[in-house]
Coordinates of C-alpha atoms and ligand atoms in Angstrom, one line a residue:
M92 CA 62.5 124.1 117.3
N93 CA 60.5 121.0 118.1
N94 CA 62.2 118.0 116.6
G95 CA 60.5 115.4 118.7
M96 CA 63.3 114.9 121.2
E97 CA 61.4 117.0 123.8
A98 CA 58.8 114.2 124.0
I99 CA 61.4 111.8 125.2
P100 CA 62.0 112.2 129.0
S101 CA 65.6 113.4 129.6
N102 CA 66.4 110.4 131.9
W103 CA 65.8 108.1 128.9
H104 CA 68.4 109.9 126.7
E105 CA 71.4 108.1 128.2
Q106 CA 70.0 104.7 127.6
I107 CA 69.0 105.5 124.1
I108 CA 72.5 106.8 123.3
N109 CA 74.1 103.7 124.9
L110 CA 71.8 101.4 122.8
L111 CA 72.7 103.3 119.6
A112 CA 76.4 103.2 120.2
E113 CA 78.1 100.7 122.5
R114 CA 81.0 102.9 123.2
I115 CA 80.7 106.6 123.0
V116 CA 82.6 109.8 124.0
V117 CA 81.7 113.5 123.6
T118 CA 84.2 116.3 124.1
D119 CA 84.0 120.1 123.8
R120 CA 86.1 122.2 121.4
E121 CA 89.2 121.9 123.6
G122 CA 88.9 118.1 123.7
I123 CA 87.7 118.0 127.3
I124 CA 85.4 115.0 127.9
L125 CA 81.8 116.1 128.6
Y126 CA 80.4 112.6 128.4
I127 CA 81.7 109.1 128.2
N128 CA 79.7 105.9 128.8
Q129 CA 80.4 103.1 131.1
A130 CA 81.1 100.5 128.5
Y131 CA 83.8 102.7 127.0
C132 CA 85.3 103.3 130.4
E133 CA 85.3 99.6 131.2
F134 CA 87.1 99.0 127.9
L135 CA 89.7 101.6 128.8
G136 CA 90.1 100.4 132.4
T137 CA 88.8 103.5 134.0
T138 CA 85.5 104.9 135.5
V139 CA 83.1 107.5 134.3
E140 CA 83.9 109.7 137.3
E141 CA 87.6 109.6 136.6
A142 CA 87.3 110.3 133.0
I143 CA 84.8 113.2 132.9
N144 CA 86.2 116.7 132.6
R145 CA 89.7 115.5 131.7
P146 CA 91.5 116.1 128.4
V147 CA 90.5 113.3 126.1
Q148 CA 94.1 112.4 125.1
D149 CA 94.9 111.7 128.8
V150 CA 92.0 109.2 129.1
I151 CA 92.0 107.6 125.6
E152 CA 95.4 106.6 124.3
N153 CA 96.1 108.0 120.8
S154 CA 92.8 109.9 120.7
R155 CA 92.2 112.4 117.9
M156 CA 89.0 113.7 119.2
H157 CA 90.5 117.1 120.2
I158 CA 91.8 117.4 116.6
V159 CA 88.5 116.6 115.1
A160 CA 86.9 119.2 117.4
K161 CA 89.3 121.8 116.0
T162 CA 89.3 120.8 112.3
G163 CA 85.7 120.0 111.9
K164 CA 86.6 117.1 109.7
K165 CA 85.1 113.8 110.4
E166 CA 87.2 110.6 110.4
L167 CA 85.3 107.4 109.6
A168 CA 86.4 103.8 110.2
S169 CA 89.9 104.8 111.2
L170 CA 92.1 102.3 112.9
H171 CA 92.7 103.3 116.5
P172 CA 95.4 101.5 118.5
I173 CA 94.5 101.0 122.2
N174 CA 96.2 98.8 124.7
G175 CA 98.2 97.1 122.0
S176 CA 95.1 96.2 120.0
E177 CA 93.4 98.2 117.3
M178 CA 89.8 99.2 117.3
I179 CA 87.8 100.9 114.6
A180 CA 86.6 104.3 115.4
N181 CA 84.3 107.0 114.0
R182 CA 84.9 110.7 114.9
Y183 CA 82.5 113.4 114.1
P184 CA 82.6 117.1 114.7
L185 CA 79.5 118.3 116.6
I186 CA 78.1 121.3 114.8
V187 CA 75.3 123.3 116.5
D188 CA 73.9 126.4 114.9
G189 CA 76.6 126.3 112.3
E190 CA 79.4 126.3 114.8
I191 CA 81.8 123.5 115.9
V192 CA 81.1 123.0 119.5
G193 CA 82.9 119.7 120.1
A194 CA 83.3 116.2 118.9
L195 CA 81.6 112.8 119.1
G196 CA 83.5 109.6 119.0
T197 CA 82.1 106.0 118.7
V198 CA 83.8 102.7 118.5
M199 CA 82.4 100.6 115.7
F200 CA 84.2 97.4 116.3
R201 CA 86.2 96.7 119.4
S202 CA 88.9 95.0 117.5
P203 CA 89.8 94.2 113.9
E204 CA 88.8 90.6 114.8
E205 CA 85.3 91.7 115.5
W206 CA 85.4 93.6 112.2
R207 CA 86.7 90.6 110.4
M208 CA 84.0 88.4 111.9
Y209 CA 81.4 90.8 110.6
Q210 CA 83.1 90.9 107.3
T211 CA 83.3 87.1 107.1
K212 CA 79.6 86.9 107.7
I213 CA 79.0 89.3 104.8
Q214 CA 81.5 87.5 102.7
H215 CA 79.7 84.3 103.3
L216 CA 76.5 85.8 102.1
V217 CA 78.2 87.3 99.1
E218 CA 79.6 83.8 98.2
E219 CA 76.3 82.2 98.7
L220 CA 74.7 84.8 96.4
K221 CA 77.3 84.2 93.8
Y222 CA 76.6 80.4 94.0
Y223 CA 72.9 80.8 93.6
K224 CA 73.3 83.3 90.8
T225 CA 75.4 81.0 88.7
K226 CA 73.0 78.1 89.5
V227 CA 70.0 80.1 88.3
E228 CA 71.9 81.2 85.3
K229 CA 72.8 77.7 84.5
E230 CA 69.3 76.5 85.0
L231 CA 68.0 79.1 82.7
K232 CA 70.6 78.3 80.2
S233 CA 69.6 74.6 80.1
K234 CA 66.1 75.5 79.0
Y235 CA 66.7 75.6 75.3
Y236 CA 63.9 74.8 72.8
F237 CA 63.8 74.5 69.1
Q238 CA 62.8 78.1 68.7
D239 CA 66.1 79.1 70.3
L240 CA 67.9 77.4 67.4
I241 CA 68.4 80.3 65.0
G242 CA 69.0 79.9 61.3
S243 CA 67.0 79.8 58.1
S244 CA 69.6 78.3 55.7
Q245 CA 68.6 75.2 53.9
S246 CA 71.3 73.0 55.5
F247 CA 70.5 74.2 59.0
L248 CA 66.7 73.7 58.6
I249 CA 67.3 70.2 57.4
A250 CA 69.1 69.4 60.6
K251 CA 66.6 71.2 62.8
K252 CA 63.6 69.7 61.2
L253 CA 65.0 66.2 61.5
A254 CA 65.8 66.8 65.2
E255 CA 62.3 68.1 65.8
R256 CA 60.8 65.1 64.0
I257 CA 62.7 62.5 66.0
S258 CA 62.5 64.0 69.4
A259 CA 59.5 61.9 70.4
S260 CA 61.2 58.7 69.6
N261 CA 63.3 56.7 72.1
S262 CA 66.1 55.9 69.7
S263 CA 69.6 57.0 70.3
V264 CA 70.7 60.2 68.5
L265 CA 74.2 61.1 67.4
L266 CA 74.9 64.8 66.9
I267 CA 77.8 65.5 64.7
G268 CA 79.2 69.0 64.3
E269 CA 82.3 71.2 64.7
S270 CA 83.0 72.8 68.0
G271 CA 80.5 75.6 68.8
T272 CA 77.9 74.7 66.2
G273 CA 75.2 74.1 68.8
K274 CA 75.3 70.4 69.6
E275 CA 74.4 71.0 73.2
L276 CA 71.5 73.2 72.2
F277 CA 70.2 70.6 69.9
A278 CA 70.4 68.0 72.7
H279 CA 68.4 70.2 75.0
A280 CA 65.8 71.1 72.4
I281 CA 65.3 67.4 71.5
H282 CA 64.8 66.5 75.2
N283 CA 62.5 69.4 75.9
N284 CA 60.4 68.5 72.9
S285 CA 60.1 64.8 73.9
I286 CA 57.7 63.1 76.3
R287 CA 60.6 62.9 78.7
S288 CA 60.8 66.7 79.0
S289 CA 59.6 66.8 82.6
L290 CA 62.1 64.1 83.6
P291 CA 65.8 64.5 84.1
F292 CA 68.1 65.8 81.4
V293 CA 71.6 64.7 82.5
A294 CA 74.6 65.9 80.6
I295 CA 78.0 64.4 81.0
N296 CA 81.2 65.5 79.2
C297 CA 83.2 62.4 78.5
A298 CA 86.3 64.5 77.6
S299 CA 86.5 66.5 80.8
I300 CA 86.1 63.7 83.3
P301 CA 89.4 61.9 84.2
E302 CA 89.4 58.4 82.8
H303 CA 89.5 56.7 86.2
L304 CA 86.4 58.6 87.4
L305 CA 84.3 58.1 84.3
E306 CA 83.1 54.7 85.2
S307 CA 81.9 55.6 88.7
E308 CA 80.5 58.8 87.4
L309 CA 78.4 57.0 84.8
F310 CA 77.4 53.9 86.8
G311 CA 77.9 55.0 90.4
Y312 CA 79.5 52.9 93.1
E313 CA 78.6 50.9 96.2
D314 CA 79.7 51.6 99.7
G315 CA 83.4 50.9 100.2
A316 CA 84.0 50.3 96.5
F317 CA 87.3 52.2 96.8
T318 CA 89.2 54.3 99.3
G319 CA 87.6 57.7 99.5
A320 CA 84.2 56.4 98.3
K321 CA 81.3 58.1 99.9
K322 CA 79.5 56.2 102.7
G323 CA 76.4 54.5 101.4
G324 CA 77.6 54.6 97.8
K325 CA 76.6 57.0 95.1
K326 CA 74.2 57.0 92.2
G327 CA 75.7 57.2 88.7
Q328 CA 74.5 59.5 86.0
F329 CA 72.6 56.6 84.3
E330 CA 70.5 56.1 87.5
I331 CA 70.0 59.8 87.9
A332 CA 68.8 60.1 84.3
H333 CA 66.4 57.2 84.7
N334 CA 63.3 57.8 82.6
G335 CA 64.9 60.9 81.1
T336 CA 67.7 61.7 78.7
L337 CA 71.4 61.2 79.1
F338 CA 73.5 63.5 77.0
L339 CA 76.9 62.0 76.4
D340 CA 78.9 65.0 75.1
E341 CA 82.3 64.5 73.4
I342 CA 81.6 60.7 73.1
G343 CA 84.6 60.5 70.7
D344 CA 86.9 61.2 73.6
M345 CA 85.6 58.2 75.6
P346 CA 88.4 55.7 76.3
V347 CA 88.0 52.3 74.5
T348 CA 87.6 50.3 77.7
M349 CA 84.8 52.6 78.8
Q350 CA 83.2 52.2 75.4
S351 CA 82.8 48.5 76.1
K352 CA 81.2 49.1 79.4
L353 CA 78.8 51.7 77.9
L354 CA 77.9 49.3 75.1
R355 CA 76.9 46.6 77.7
V356 CA 74.7 49.0 79.6
L357 CA 73.0 50.1 76.4
Q358 CA 72.4 46.5 75.3
E359 CA 71.2 45.2 78.7
K360 CA 69.4 48.4 79.9
E361 CA 70.8 47.9 83.3
V362 CA 73.8 49.2 85.2
Q363 CA 76.0 47.7 87.9
R364 CA 77.6 50.1 90.3
V365 CA 81.3 49.9 90.7
G366 CA 82.0 47.4 93.5
G367 CA 78.4 46.1 93.4
Q368 CA 76.7 42.9 92.3
R369 CA 73.1 43.8 91.8
S370 CA 71.8 45.0 88.5
I371 CA 69.8 48.2 88.4
P372 CA 67.4 48.6 85.5
V373 CA 67.6 52.0 83.7
D374 CA 65.5 53.5 81.0
V375 CA 67.4 56.4 79.4
R376 CA 67.3 57.9 76.0
I377 CA 70.8 58.5 74.8
I378 CA 71.9 61.6 72.9
A379 CA 75.6 61.5 72.0
A380 CA 77.6 64.3 70.5
T381 CA 81.1 64.8 69.1
H382 CA 83.1 67.0 66.8
R383 CA 85.3 64.1 65.8
D384 CA 85.0 61.9 62.7
L385 CA 83.7 58.8 64.4
E386 CA 83.6 56.8 61.2
K387 CA 87.3 57.5 60.7
M388 CA 87.9 56.6 64.4
V389 CA 86.1 53.3 63.8
E390 CA 88.3 52.6 60.8
E391 CA 91.4 53.3 62.8
G392 CA 90.3 51.1 65.7
N393 CA 89.8 54.0 68.1
F394 CA 86.1 53.7 68.4
R395 CA 84.1 50.5 68.8
R396 CA 82.2 49.7 65.7
D397 CA 79.3 48.1 67.6
L398 CA 79.0 51.1 69.9
Y399 CA 79.0 53.4 66.9
Y400 CA 76.1 51.5 65.3
R401 CA 74.2 51.5 68.5
L402 CA 74.6 55.3 68.9
N403 CA 74.2 56.1 65.2
V404 CA 70.5 55.2 65.0
I405 CA 69.6 58.7 64.1
K406 CA 72.4 60.9 62.9
I407 CA 72.1 64.6 62.8
E408 CA 74.8 66.7 61.2
I409 CA 74.9 70.3 62.3
P410 CA 76.4 72.4 59.6
P411 CA 79.3 74.7 60.5
L412 CA 78.7 78.5 60.4
N413 CA 80.9 79.0 57.3
K414 CA 78.5 76.7 55.4
R415 CA 75.5 78.8 56.3
K416 CA 76.8 82.3 56.1
E417 CA 73.4 83.6 55.2
D418 CA 72.5 82.9 58.9
I419 CA 75.2 85.1 60.4
R420 CA 73.1 88.2 60.4
L421 CA 70.2 86.6 62.0
I422 CA 72.3 84.8 64.6
S423 CA 74.2 87.9 65.4
K424 CA 70.9 89.7 66.0
S425 CA 69.7 87.0 68.3
L426 CA 73.0 86.8 70.2
L427 CA 73.0 90.6 70.6
K428 CA 69.6 90.4 72.2
K429 CA 70.8 87.8 74.6
L430 CA 73.9 89.9 75.4
E431 CA 71.9 93.0 75.9
R432 CA 70.0 91.3 78.6
K433 CA 73.2 90.1 80.2
F434 CA 74.8 93.6 80.2
F435 CA 71.6 95.5 80.9
R436 CA 71.9 97.4 77.6
T437 CA 69.5 98.1 74.8
G438 CA 69.6 99.3 71.2
I439 CA 73.1 98.0 70.3
E440 CA 73.7 97.9 66.6
I441 CA 76.3 96.5 64.2
S442 CA 77.8 98.8 61.6
S443 CA 77.6 97.7 58.0
E444 CA 81.4 97.4 57.9
V445 CA 81.3 95.0 60.8
E446 CA 78.5 93.0 59.3
Q447 CA 80.6 92.7 56.1
R448 CA 83.6 91.5 58.1
L449 CA 81.5 89.0 60.0
M450 CA 80.4 87.6 56.7
E451 CA 83.9 87.3 55.4
H452 CA 85.4 85.5 58.4
S453 CA 85.6 81.7 58.3
W454 CA 84.4 81.1 61.9
P455 CA 86.5 78.1 63.0
G456 CA 84.9 78.4 66.4
N457 CA 81.4 78.7 64.9
I458 CA 78.6 80.3 66.9
R459 CA 80.5 80.2 70.1
E460 CA 83.3 82.3 68.5
L461 CA 80.7 84.7 67.1
E462 CA 79.2 85.0 70.6
N463 CA 82.6 85.7 72.1
V464 CA 83.4 88.3 69.5
L465 CA 80.1 90.2 70.1
E466 CA 80.5 89.9 73.9
R467 CA 84.0 91.3 73.6
A468 CA 82.7 94.2 71.4
I469 CA 80.0 95.1 73.9
N470 CA 82.6 95.1 76.7
V471 CA 84.6 97.8 74.9
L472 CA 81.7 99.6 73.4
D473 CA 81.3 103.2 74.3
G474 CA 78.3 104.1 72.1
Q475 CA 75.5 102.1 70.6
T476 CA 77.1 100.8 67.4
I477 CA 79.7 98.1 67.1
E478 CA 82.5 99.3 64.8
I479 CA 85.5 97.6 63.3
F480 CA 87.8 98.8 66.1
H481 CA 85.6 97.0 68.6
L482 CA 86.4 93.7 67.1
P483 CA 89.4 91.6 68.2
L484 CA 92.6 92.3 66.2
Y485 CA 92.4 89.0 64.2
L486 CA 89.0 90.1 62.8
R487 CA 90.0 93.7 62.2
E488 CA 92.8 92.6 60.0
G489 CA 90.5 90.5 58.0
Q490 CA 92.3 87.2 58.2
T491 CA 90.3 84.6 56.5
S492 CA 90.8 81.1 55.2
N493 CA 91.0 82.2 51.6
G494 CA 93.0 85.4 52.0
A495 CA 90.6 87.4 49.7
I496 CA 89.6 89.6 52.5
R497 CA 92.9 91.1 52.9
E498 CA 92.3 92.9 49.7
A499 CA 88.9 94.1 50.9
A500 CA 90.6 95.4 54.0
E501 CA 93.2 97.3 51.9
E502 CA 90.4 98.9 50.0
K503 CA 89.0 100.3 53.1
P504 CA 91.9 100.8 55.5
V505 CA 91.0 100.4 59.1
E506 CA 92.9 103.6 60.0
K507 CA 90.3 105.7 58.1
I508 CA 87.7 104.8 60.6
S509 CA 89.3 106.7 63.4
P510 CA 88.3 105.8 66.9
P511 CA 87.2 108.6 69.2
I512 CA 89.9 110.3 71.3
L513 CA 89.6 109.1 74.9
P514 CA 91.3 110.3 78.1
L515 CA 94.7 108.5 78.2
K516 CA 93.6 106.5 81.3
E517 CA 90.6 105.1 79.5
A518 CA 92.5 104.5 76.3
V519 CA 95.1 102.5 78.3
A520 CA 92.4 100.6 80.0
Q521 CA 90.8 99.7 76.7
V522 CA 94.1 98.5 75.3
E523 CA 94.7 96.5 78.5
K524 CA 91.2 95.0 78.4
E525 CA 91.6 94.1 74.7
A526 CA 95.0 92.4 75.4
I527 CA 93.4 90.3 78.1
L528 CA 90.4 89.4 75.9
N529 CA 92.7 88.4 73.1
A530 CA 94.8 86.3 75.3
L531 CA 91.7 84.6 76.7
A532 CA 90.4 84.0 73.2
K533 CA 93.7 82.4 72.3
T534 CA 93.7 80.1 75.4
N535 CA 90.0 79.2 75.1
G536 CA 89.2 81.0 78.3
N537 CA 92.1 79.5 80.4
K538 CA 93.0 82.3 82.7
Q539 CA 96.3 80.8 83.9
E540 CA 97.5 80.3 80.4
A541 CA 96.4 83.8 79.4
A542 CA 98.2 85.3 82.3
R543 CA 101.3 83.5 81.2
L544 CA 101.0 84.8 77.6
L545 CA 100.7 88.3 78.9
E546 CA 103.7 87.7 81.2
I547 CA 101.9 88.9 84.3
G548 CA 101.2 87.2 87.6
K549 CA 98.0 85.2 88.2
T550 CA 96.8 87.5 90.9
R551 CA 97.3 90.7 88.9
F552 CA 95.5 89.0 86.0
Y553 CA 92.5 88.2 88.1
E554 CA 92.5 91.7 89.5
K555 CA 92.4 93.1 86.0
C556 CA 89.7 90.7 85.0
K557 CA 87.7 91.9 87.9
L558 CA 88.4 95.5 87.1
Y559 CA 87.2 95.1 83.5
H560 CA 84.3 92.8 84.3
I561 CA 85.8 90.0 82.3
K562 CA 84.5 86.6 83.4
Ligands
ATP138 N1 71.4 77.9 66.2 C1 71.8 78.7 67.2 N2 71.2 79.8 67.4 C2 71.6 80.6 68.4 N3 72.6 80.4 69.2 C3 73.3 79.2 69.1 C4 72.9 78.3 68.1 N4 73.8 77.3 68.1 C5 74.6 77.5 69.1 N5 74.3 78.7 69.7 C6 75.1 79.3 70.8 O1 76.5 79.0 70.6 C7 77.1 78.6 71.7 C8 77.8 77.2 71.5 O2 76.8 76.2 71.4 P1 77.0 74.7 72.0 O3 77.6 74.8 73.3 O4 75.7 74.0 71.9 O5 78.0 74.2 70.9 P2 78.7 72.8 70.8 O6 78.5 72.3 69.5 O7 78.2 71.9 72.0 O8 80.2 73.1 71.0 P3 81.5 72.2 71.6 O9 81.7 71.2 70.6 O10 82.5 73.3 71.6 O11 81.0 71.8 72.9 C9 76.1 78.6 72.8 O12 76.3 79.7 73.6 C10 74.8 78.7 72.1 O13 73.9 79.4 72.9
MG139 MG1 79.3 71.1 73.6

């Protein structure tokens, strides 16, 4: 049979083999060395002449080549201790014309260190990939437009139309709405619909930044402003947002001292970096958002009245989901489409019982809660249709604000819709996953808290999340 090898002069063979595998050994069926290359011999502290024709176990400490030559079973990436260190070896039976004639051994990595180095390099790439993936996802996410704001209820359309109409203006906007109603989406849509759309949109969450960092975060700092300050100083978000839009999320959580500083910047249209003297002019359009009752906070002295007036030039109130229940079906559909893309699925449907249950729920977490419920359902979904038993327990039981749903649930007991019988392993996995998702829902996604609730260690919790693809 001509397989092309004949074309290669036989005195090339050895070099080709040595290039393919740095360290290589070939034995016959009895484990007698027929060939071993120089690099391997150097590693073993012997010479080719000394090694050839000797039993492999006499030349290579802990060798298993003679065993592989007998059993015909290959051994891949096995740890092989030599000279007190461990290398990683591959051993293959050599089969010619259907018969085992010997064995071939190669050393993949001369030491676990070499292997680790290789691994670290890959690990590095994996980490980098992860970083860019989240970055891209985030960037894609921040491109929201008015057409992404789903809803056709009267109350929602009033808010949406108002936002659309005022996007071109430079006046401050105050977005008021419960948690998860879409304040951030509105802010994006307004910016993207304005003449500033190609300029920066900078979002800052006043609740999540430690109080002592908020000032330098907003206004930046000069070189040497404080210990640990970056050399050359740092731009603040106001400067970064210059000519664009600054989204001050959770403005109700801004400490009163910072409120005064913010007010000054809004009035003077210039910032002074922390530890600096010069004034830097800034032109930014402010969109502020909060789920708090700012008017009440003003009455109670927790929010500066003058700042409130300055932000409240255009006030947009986004209605909570339970005030626009007629939108639930439409929003669920659009969220499902989004989730299908995320999970590489198509054709997922919602059963009519589930649709009914979604209508009955009071949605304290609004659209974000609805999104979480659907994502959770897709995670545990085996077929194409989301059924009651794919919902989290608190929704299955039909707990609502008014209690009327309990009766509805009794009319149609959950047990009647019997879930399919699964292999025990899968069933246990489902229950486990559900417990984790429920715990995460309870802790608003805080994994440490969730692990504590479930009374398992953090490491195990993370392992389980990974196993069940819970992010
Ligand atoms: N009208 C809408 N149509 C479709 N999806 C929406 C709509 N409003 C909000 N969402 C989705 O709901 C989720 C929550 O929205 P967003 O983050 O804007 O809420 P929020 O009001 O800023 O909440 P929080 O006060 O908790 O920060 C997002 O994933 C968003 O995509
Ligand atoms: Mg928000």
